[in-house]
Amino acid sequence: MNDTKSGDDKTLSVTPKKTLTLKRPGTEQGTVRQSFSHGRTKAVVVETKKRKFSLPGDKPEPAAAPVSVFTPKPQVAAAPVVQEAPKAPPPPPPVERGGMVLNELSRNEMEARRRALEGSKVRDVEDRQRAIEEAKRRAEDEERRRREREESARRQAEEEARLQAEAESRRRAEEEARRRAPLAAELATVDDEDVKPKRIGAGAPVRRPVTPEVARPAKPTKGEEDRRRGKLTLNAALSDEDARARSLSSMRRRQEKFKRALHNEPREKVMREVILPETITIQELAQRMSERAVDVVKFFMKQGQILKPGDVIDADTAELVATEFGHTVRRVAESDIEEGLFNIADRPEDLEPRPPVVTIMGHVDHGKTSLLDAIRNANVVSGEAGGITQHIGAYQVEKNGHKITFIDTPGHAAFTAMRARGAQATDIAILVVAADDSVMPQTIESISHAKAAGVPIIVAINKIDKHDADPQKVRSELLRHEVFVESMGGEVLDVEVSATKGINLDKLLEAILLQAEILDLKANPDRTAEGVVIEAQLDKGRGPVATVLVQTGTLMPGDILVAGNEWGRVRALVNDRGGQIKEAPPAMPVEVLGLQGTPQAGDRFAVVNNEARAREITEYRQRLAREKAVAKHAGQRGSLEQMMSQLQTSGLKEFPLVIKGDVQGSIEAISAALDKLGTDEVRARIVHAGAGGITESDVSLAETSGAAIIGFNVRANVQARAAAAAAGIEIRYYSIIYNLVDDVKAALSGLLSPERRETFIGNAEILEIFDITKVGKIAGCRVTEGKVERGAGVRLIRDNVVIHEGTLKTLKRFKDEVAEVPGGQECGMAFQNYEDMRVGDVIECFRVEMVTRTL
């Protein structure tokens, strides 16, 4: 159909055409494959309707056009519509405008459509291949599950058959036993005739033996010949399917048992060597002697003691019992369990060179950690509160292919014990002395520790970059403490260094390696590890963590470790850089994870063969520690009457504390510092001290004991904070030990009773006594020395003896009340509730002040 519209310059013609060309319809189609469970897929056709836009050069058609121009309704662009079975719409008729067909596709668009079609075909092939592979995999899984079911059914059938065969075998054995019982009884009767006692006299009665075991009669299933058969023959084995009968040896043993029972013959006694510890239970003693516990209890009953098998006796009593029962005794001590744990001798050919262990010691703030920081090229100081080292850190560095292990110890006086442990675990001590500060008190202590440990000293004169540095003064002052450096004619190496500028650090390391070469340090790496615990703490995420120094042997994960009162299997080894390692050779510091608890800093550790021995050693050590603590507390506490009398006589006041710290070494240092604050009147009593965060149980303990809680580098959890707030308990947090000690010192000072201080004011002599009605006796006095104040304390002295002490009721000059009367003037005085005054008595006036005391 052709429509022509006149009245315009252009003619629009709409003509439907059926051409075999790729046209761009208003709707584009695509295929999407959906995946479901169990490998099912489904192909779905997706249509996308697109909006068509008019060309920029086209003019809008007039509204009164009788024929609709190709202007479809506006639709949402690229809106996908999913249909189950779509029908392709017929292609729209082409629109011709100016001799050009709009629906004709350009060559580029046709190429894009062709590529999209080819891609869709490739994806379909891939999807089909994937579906085939999925089906094949499901078939294989199904076959595997079927085989497993068949194998399980086969094993179950075999197990049922085995159980049935065992039941049948037991049944046959029971039938044979019942069949052989009359034969045993008959043999026993025949033997009894031979062992009957003969007559002693004419009238002696015949003693009939009493058979202790009576066999039940059973119906014989076979003939007499089979019943008496004892040996299994070839013909019987081939013809008879029953179980084998009792052997001749078994029958002989049974006859001997009957004979012993007839004559009450005791079993032949076996003499044993009984190993006796310091304490042992009766049950354990009986087992070691191979006796019945009832017999041992009967022995004690004969001695007049009523004991149970679970009661504990000492070694002397156990030795007496074992001797009475005819056994020999070997006494051992409980401490023998630790024999062979430490100090195992090594053969000289097994020893190999090991790195030196170097301890850096010196006064506080002389630059020990900064020096180690410069050597390690890491910032260690920034991690310590206030720039003060409060833990022992262990690190390992390498110089010219040789490793050196460093132990950094705190320099403050509170950490003397930690520093002493560091010296005992070391080979070489580096004494750090500041060139501008020279020798200080902790420097002298470090020298003493190093000399006591018998280790060579290398003096590092630090801070030489400062303008007031005087290294020669340091060398001269070291002479007073018997440290003779090489430049002063001695043998001690000295190196001038600067930690901040990095001056002469290489010379210091070379001096360490030179000293180590002279010492010729060796250890055996091919044996069980031994060493010392440098530090221990309770980590929230990793549990008990111990920093140990391996001194000999090689420590590896999986080893069973005994450290002090704790043991555990090594779960992981972490080096000073934070990385996990597979083994720790001699002279290497590592963190050990896997212990059951937190050991004490300074404890020695060793590797044992099995968990049983580790548990036995630790239980013995824990028992010793408990007994020591009980004895200590018993000596401190005593009975209630003793406590009260002690408080009344001594007047000792205690400040209870619950202390929680991050590591064990800090707790020991705090405890030692607080013990030094105590006096005869007040002291700090540590109710509980432990490593780890503050928990609810710590708050409960503080509440029951009335203690304050101190956290050193730890915090309380949410439950503990809530419990402390509810109970009104104060929790104080500290990161520097000086502040903690100062606060506790102030609190102890508050417990001190104030000091009563008396100040003399003046004396007055009684000249006359006046007796006034309704007032009482008034003493007319003259102030001879100082002055007299109203409200002050007074004493009445007669012949240099104090007769009365009290306060003034009134102080008058003439008829007026006055506050004070100066020396040389007269006044009238009356005592409060006292009137026995005489002419010539002296009244002493004084003032009492209560002065607050401090530690």
XYZ file of N, CA and C in Angstrom, residues 129 220 309 421 586 591 763 830:
24
model
N 30.042 -29.303 26.511
C 31.198 -30.062 26.983
C 31.253 -30.094 28.509
N 28.221 -86.536 80.788
C 29.225 -86.730 79.729
C 28.551 -86.867 78.377
N 44.394 -48.867 103.478
C 45.377 -49.006 102.380
C 45.784 -47.688 101.751
N 70.634 -12.685 86.809
C 70.343 -13.840 85.962
C 70.962 -13.675 84.587
N 72.580 -24.341 69.746
C 73.133 -23.721 70.957
C 73.367 -22.225 70.799
N 61.569 -17.842 71.451
C 60.338 -17.885 72.236
C 59.711 -19.266 72.054
N 56.653 28.661 131.983
C 56.445 28.204 133.360
C 55.856 29.345 134.180
N 43.091 28.411 136.849
C 42.339 27.324 137.483
C 42.374 26.116 136.552
